[in-house]
mmCIF file of C-alpha atoms in Angstrom:
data_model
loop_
_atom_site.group_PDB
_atom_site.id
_atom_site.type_symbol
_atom_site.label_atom_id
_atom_site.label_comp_id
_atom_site.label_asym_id
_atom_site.label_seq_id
_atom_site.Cartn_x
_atom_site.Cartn_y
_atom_site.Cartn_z
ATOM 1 C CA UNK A 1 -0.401 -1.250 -28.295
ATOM 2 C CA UNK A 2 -0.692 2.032 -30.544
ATOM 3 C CA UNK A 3 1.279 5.129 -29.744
ATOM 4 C CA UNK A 4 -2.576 6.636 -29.258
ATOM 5 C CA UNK A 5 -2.924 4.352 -26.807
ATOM 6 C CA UNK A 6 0.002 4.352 -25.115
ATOM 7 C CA UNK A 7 -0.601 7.914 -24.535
ATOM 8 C CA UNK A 8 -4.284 7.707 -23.559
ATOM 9 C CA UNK A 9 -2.764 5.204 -20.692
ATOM 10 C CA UNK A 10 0.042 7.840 -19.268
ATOM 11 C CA UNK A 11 -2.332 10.923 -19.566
ATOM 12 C CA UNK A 12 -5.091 8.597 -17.077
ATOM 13 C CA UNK A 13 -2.103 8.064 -15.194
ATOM 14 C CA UNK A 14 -0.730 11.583 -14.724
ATOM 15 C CA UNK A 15 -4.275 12.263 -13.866
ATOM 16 C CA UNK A 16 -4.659 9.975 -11.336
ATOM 17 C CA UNK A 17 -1.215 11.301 -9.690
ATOM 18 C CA UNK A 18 -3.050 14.848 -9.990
ATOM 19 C CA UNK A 19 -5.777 13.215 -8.011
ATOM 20 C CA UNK A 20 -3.804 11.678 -5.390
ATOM 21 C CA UNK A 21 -1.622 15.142 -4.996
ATOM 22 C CA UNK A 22 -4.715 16.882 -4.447
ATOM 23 C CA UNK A 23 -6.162 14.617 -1.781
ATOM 24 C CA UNK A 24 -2.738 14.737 -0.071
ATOM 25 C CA UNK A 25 -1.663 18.048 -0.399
ATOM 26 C CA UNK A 26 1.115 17.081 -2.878
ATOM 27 C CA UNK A 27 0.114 19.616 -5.371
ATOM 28 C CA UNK A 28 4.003 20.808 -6.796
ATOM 29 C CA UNK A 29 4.763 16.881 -7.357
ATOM 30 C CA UNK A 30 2.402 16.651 -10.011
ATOM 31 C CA UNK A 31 3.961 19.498 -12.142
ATOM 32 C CA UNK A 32 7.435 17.762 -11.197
ATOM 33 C CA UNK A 33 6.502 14.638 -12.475
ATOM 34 C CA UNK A 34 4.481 16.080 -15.501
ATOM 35 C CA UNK A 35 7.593 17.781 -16.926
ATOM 36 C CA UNK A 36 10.408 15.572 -16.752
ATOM 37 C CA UNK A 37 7.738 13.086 -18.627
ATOM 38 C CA UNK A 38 6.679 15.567 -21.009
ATOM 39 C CA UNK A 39 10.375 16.522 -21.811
ATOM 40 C CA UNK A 40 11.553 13.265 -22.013
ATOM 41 C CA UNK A 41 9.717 13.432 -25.470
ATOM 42 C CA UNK A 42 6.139 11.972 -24.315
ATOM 43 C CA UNK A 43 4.272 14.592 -25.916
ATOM 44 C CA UNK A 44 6.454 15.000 -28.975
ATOM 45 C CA UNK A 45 6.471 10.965 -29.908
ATOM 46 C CA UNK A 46 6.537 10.616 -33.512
ATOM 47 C CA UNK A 47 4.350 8.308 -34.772
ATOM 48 C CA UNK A 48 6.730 6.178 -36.620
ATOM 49 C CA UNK A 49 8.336 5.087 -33.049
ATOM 50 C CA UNK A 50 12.082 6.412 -31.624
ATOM 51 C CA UNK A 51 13.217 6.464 -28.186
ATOM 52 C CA UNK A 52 10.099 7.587 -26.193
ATOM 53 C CA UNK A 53 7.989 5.059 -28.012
ATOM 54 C CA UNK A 54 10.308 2.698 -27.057
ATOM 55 C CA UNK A 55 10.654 3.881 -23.410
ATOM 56 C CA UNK A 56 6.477 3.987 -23.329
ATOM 57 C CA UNK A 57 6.300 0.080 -24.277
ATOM 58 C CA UNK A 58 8.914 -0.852 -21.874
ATOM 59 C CA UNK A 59 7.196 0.922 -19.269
ATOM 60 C CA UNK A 60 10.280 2.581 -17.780
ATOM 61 C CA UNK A 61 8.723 6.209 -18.107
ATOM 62 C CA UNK A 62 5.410 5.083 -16.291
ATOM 63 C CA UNK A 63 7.572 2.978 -13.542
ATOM 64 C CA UNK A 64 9.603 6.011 -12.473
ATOM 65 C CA UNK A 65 6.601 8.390 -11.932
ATOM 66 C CA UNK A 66 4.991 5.247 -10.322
ATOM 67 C CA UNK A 67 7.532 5.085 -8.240
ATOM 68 C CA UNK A 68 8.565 8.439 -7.741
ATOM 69 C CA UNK A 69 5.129 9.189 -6.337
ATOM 70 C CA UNK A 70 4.749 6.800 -3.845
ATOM 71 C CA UNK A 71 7.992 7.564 -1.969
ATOM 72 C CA UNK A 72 6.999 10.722 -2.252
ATOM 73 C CA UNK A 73 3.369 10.300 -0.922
ATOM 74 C CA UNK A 74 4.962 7.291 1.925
ATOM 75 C CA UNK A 75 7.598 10.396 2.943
ATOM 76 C CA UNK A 76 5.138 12.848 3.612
ATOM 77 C CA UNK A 77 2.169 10.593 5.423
ATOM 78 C CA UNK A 78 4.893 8.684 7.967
ATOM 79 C CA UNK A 79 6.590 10.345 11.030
ATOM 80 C CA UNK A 80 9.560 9.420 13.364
ATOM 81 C CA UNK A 81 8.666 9.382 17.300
ATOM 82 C CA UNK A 82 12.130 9.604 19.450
ATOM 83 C CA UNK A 83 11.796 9.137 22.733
ATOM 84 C CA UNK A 84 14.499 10.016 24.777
ATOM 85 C CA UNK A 85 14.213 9.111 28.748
ATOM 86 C CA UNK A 86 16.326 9.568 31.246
ATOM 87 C CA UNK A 87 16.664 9.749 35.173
ATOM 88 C CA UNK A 88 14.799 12.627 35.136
ATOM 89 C CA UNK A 89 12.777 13.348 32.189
ATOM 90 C CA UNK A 90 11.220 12.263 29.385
ATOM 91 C CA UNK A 91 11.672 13.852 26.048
ATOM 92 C CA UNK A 92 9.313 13.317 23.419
ATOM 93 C CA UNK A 93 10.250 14.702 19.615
ATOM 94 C CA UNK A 94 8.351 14.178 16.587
ATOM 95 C CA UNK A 95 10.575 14.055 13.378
ATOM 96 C CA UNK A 96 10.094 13.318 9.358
ATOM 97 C CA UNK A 97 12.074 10.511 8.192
ATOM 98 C CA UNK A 98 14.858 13.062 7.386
ATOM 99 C CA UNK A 99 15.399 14.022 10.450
ATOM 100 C CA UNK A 100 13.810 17.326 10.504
ATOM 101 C CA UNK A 101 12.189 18.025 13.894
ATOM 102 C CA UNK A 102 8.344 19.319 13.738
ATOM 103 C CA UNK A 103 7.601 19.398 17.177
ATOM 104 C CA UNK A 104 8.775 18.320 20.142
ATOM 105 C CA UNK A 105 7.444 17.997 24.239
ATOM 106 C CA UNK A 106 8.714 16.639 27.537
ATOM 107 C CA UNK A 107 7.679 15.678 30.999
ATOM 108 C CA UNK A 108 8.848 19.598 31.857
ATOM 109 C CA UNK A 109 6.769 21.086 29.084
ATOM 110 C CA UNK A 110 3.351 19.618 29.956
ATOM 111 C CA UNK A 111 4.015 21.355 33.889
ATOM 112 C CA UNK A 112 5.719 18.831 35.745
ATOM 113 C CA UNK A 113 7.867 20.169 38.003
ATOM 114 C CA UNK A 114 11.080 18.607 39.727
ATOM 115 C CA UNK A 115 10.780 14.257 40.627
ATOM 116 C CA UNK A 116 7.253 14.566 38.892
ATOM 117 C CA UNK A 117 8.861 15.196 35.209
ATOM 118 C CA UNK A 118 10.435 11.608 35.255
ATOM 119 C CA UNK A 119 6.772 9.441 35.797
ATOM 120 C CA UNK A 120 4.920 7.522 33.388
ATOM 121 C CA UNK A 121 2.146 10.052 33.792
ATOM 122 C CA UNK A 122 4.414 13.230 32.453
ATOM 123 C CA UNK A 123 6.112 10.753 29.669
ATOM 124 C CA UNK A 124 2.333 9.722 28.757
ATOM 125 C CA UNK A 125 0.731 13.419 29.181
ATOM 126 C CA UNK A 126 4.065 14.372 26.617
ATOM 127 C CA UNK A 127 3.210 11.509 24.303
ATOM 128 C CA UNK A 128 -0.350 12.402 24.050
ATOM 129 C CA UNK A 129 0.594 16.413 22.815
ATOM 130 C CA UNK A 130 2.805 14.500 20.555
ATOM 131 C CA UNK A 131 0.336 12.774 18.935
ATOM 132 C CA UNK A 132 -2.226 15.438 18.734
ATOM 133 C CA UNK A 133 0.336 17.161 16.702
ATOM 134 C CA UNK A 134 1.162 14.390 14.644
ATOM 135 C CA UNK A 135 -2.636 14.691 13.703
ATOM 136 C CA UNK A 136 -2.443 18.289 12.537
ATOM 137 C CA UNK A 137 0.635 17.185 10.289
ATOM 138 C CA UNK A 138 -0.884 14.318 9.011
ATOM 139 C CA UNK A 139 0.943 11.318 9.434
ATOM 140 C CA UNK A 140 -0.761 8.351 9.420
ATOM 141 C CA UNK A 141 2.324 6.090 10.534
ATOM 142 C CA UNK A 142 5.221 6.624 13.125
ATOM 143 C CA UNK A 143 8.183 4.965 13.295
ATOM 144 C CA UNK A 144 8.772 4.969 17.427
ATOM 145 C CA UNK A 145 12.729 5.174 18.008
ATOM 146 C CA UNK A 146 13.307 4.509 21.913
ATOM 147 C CA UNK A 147 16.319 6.090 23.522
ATOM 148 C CA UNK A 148 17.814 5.322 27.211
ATOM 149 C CA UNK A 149 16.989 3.986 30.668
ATOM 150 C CA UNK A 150 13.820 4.367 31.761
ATOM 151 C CA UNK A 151 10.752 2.197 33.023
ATOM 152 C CA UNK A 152 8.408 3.931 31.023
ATOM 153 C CA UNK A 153 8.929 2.989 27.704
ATOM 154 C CA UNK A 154 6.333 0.150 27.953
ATOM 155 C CA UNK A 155 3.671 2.684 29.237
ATOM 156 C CA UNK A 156 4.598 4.555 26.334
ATOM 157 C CA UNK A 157 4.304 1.989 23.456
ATOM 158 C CA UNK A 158 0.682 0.782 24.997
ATOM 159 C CA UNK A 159 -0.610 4.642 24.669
ATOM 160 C CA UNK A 160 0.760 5.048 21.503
ATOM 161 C CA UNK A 161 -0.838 2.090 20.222
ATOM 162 C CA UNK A 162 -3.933 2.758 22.127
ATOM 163 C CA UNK A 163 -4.458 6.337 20.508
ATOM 164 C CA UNK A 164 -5.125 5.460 17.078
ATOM 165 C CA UNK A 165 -1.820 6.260 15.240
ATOM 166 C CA UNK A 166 -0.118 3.064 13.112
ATOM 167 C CA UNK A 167 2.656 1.950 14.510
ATOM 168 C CA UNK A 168 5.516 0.573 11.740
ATOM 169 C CA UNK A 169 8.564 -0.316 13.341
ATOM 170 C CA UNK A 170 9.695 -0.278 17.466
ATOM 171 C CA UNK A 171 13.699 0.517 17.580
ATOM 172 C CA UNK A 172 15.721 0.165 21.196
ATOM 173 C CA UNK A 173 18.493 2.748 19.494
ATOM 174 C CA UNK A 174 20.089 3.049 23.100
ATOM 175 C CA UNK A 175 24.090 3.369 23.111
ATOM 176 C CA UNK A 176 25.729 0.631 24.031
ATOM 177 C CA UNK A 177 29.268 0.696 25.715
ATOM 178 C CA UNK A 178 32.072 -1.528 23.962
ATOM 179 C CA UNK A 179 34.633 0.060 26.003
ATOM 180 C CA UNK A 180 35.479 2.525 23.188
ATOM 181 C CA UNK A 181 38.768 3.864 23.164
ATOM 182 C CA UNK A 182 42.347 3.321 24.690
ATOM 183 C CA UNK A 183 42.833 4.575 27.717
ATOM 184 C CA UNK A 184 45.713 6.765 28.135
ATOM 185 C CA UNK A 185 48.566 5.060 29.904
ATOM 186 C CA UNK A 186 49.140 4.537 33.659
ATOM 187 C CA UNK A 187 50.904 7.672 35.567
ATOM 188 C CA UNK A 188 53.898 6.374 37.328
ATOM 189 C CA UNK A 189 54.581 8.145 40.303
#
C-alpha cells in the first residue's frame, strides 16, 4: 500500500470512531484518540517512509485505537449488580466495573417496613428500581455479583433475566470461613 492510502484507511477509521462516540455519547474519546495518533507523526509522514510509515504498515497505530475504543465503549455500556442479602434485608447496588456506585436500593427503600424488607417481593420491587436506572445510564449488560444468605437470590436472577437487561456473568462472591486466624491462647485459671 501507498502512504496516500494508508492514510485514506486511518482517516475512515478515525471517522468511524467519531461515529461510534457520537452514537454512544463518547464524544472526548475521539479527540483522545485523534491526538496521540496525529502526534505520533500520522499527519506529518514523509513520503519517503520513517517510523510512522512503518508503524502504519504494521498496523500497530490502527490496533491501539482499535483497541483502545472498544474497552472504552465495553466500559461504559456494562454495569455491575451486587446484591447483598441478609436476614433482614436485601440490598441492591448498581456499580461500573470500577467500582463506582451509581445508584443503589433496598427492601427498606422501596417502603417495606420491619419482617416485610427481607421477602422476595421487597428484594424483587428493589431489583426492578435497579434496573429502571440501569436504563437511564445505559448499560446494556450487568455483571450480577451475589452476596450472602438468603432464599431470594433465585427470585432475583429469574427477574433480572426476565426484564430485558443481558446478563454476562452470575458470581456467588459470599465469604467463606477457613477458620482465619490463631486464636489467642487458653486462660489458665
Amino acid at each position: 500500500k501507498t502512504l496516500g492510502d494508508l492514510r485514506q484507511e486511518m482517516s475512515s477509521l478515525l471517522a468511524r470512531f467519531a461515529r461510534l462516540a457520537a452514537t454512544r455519547a463518547l464524544q472526548p474519546l475521539t479527540s483522545a484518540l485523534r491526538a496521540p495518533l496525529l502526534s505520533r507523526g500520522l499527519a506529518g509522514a514523509k513520503k519517503d517512509g520513517g517510523p510512522a510509515l512503518s508503524a502504519l504498515r504494521t498496523g500497530t497505530l490502527r490496533s491501539t485505537a482499535v483497541r483502545a475504543l472498544s474497552t472504552a465503549v465495553d466500559e461504559s455500556r456494562r454495569g455491575v449488580l451486587m446484591v447483598k442479602t441478609s436476614f433482614n434485608n436485601t440490598i441492591v447496588t448498581l456499580t461500573k466495573e470500577n467500582g463506582d456506585v451509581l445508584a443503589w436500593a433496598s427492601g427498606g427503600s422501596c417502603g417495606f417496613k420491619k419482617s416485610k424488607r427481607k421477602s422476595a417481593l421487597a428484594a424483587t420491587s428493589a431489583l426492578d428500581v435497579i434496573v429502571a436506572k440501569a436504563r437511564t445510564f445505559s448499560l446494556d449488560a450487568l455483571i450480577v455479583r451475589l452476596s450472602g444468605p438468603g432464599k431470594v437470590h433465585r427470585e432475583l436472577l429469574t427477574r433480572c433475566a426476565a426484564s430485558g437487561v443481558r446478563i454476562d456473568a452470575i458470581q456467588n462472591v459470599t465469604p467463606m470461613a477457613h477458620n482465619g486466624c490463631r486464636q489467642p491462647k487458653a486462660r489458665r485459671v
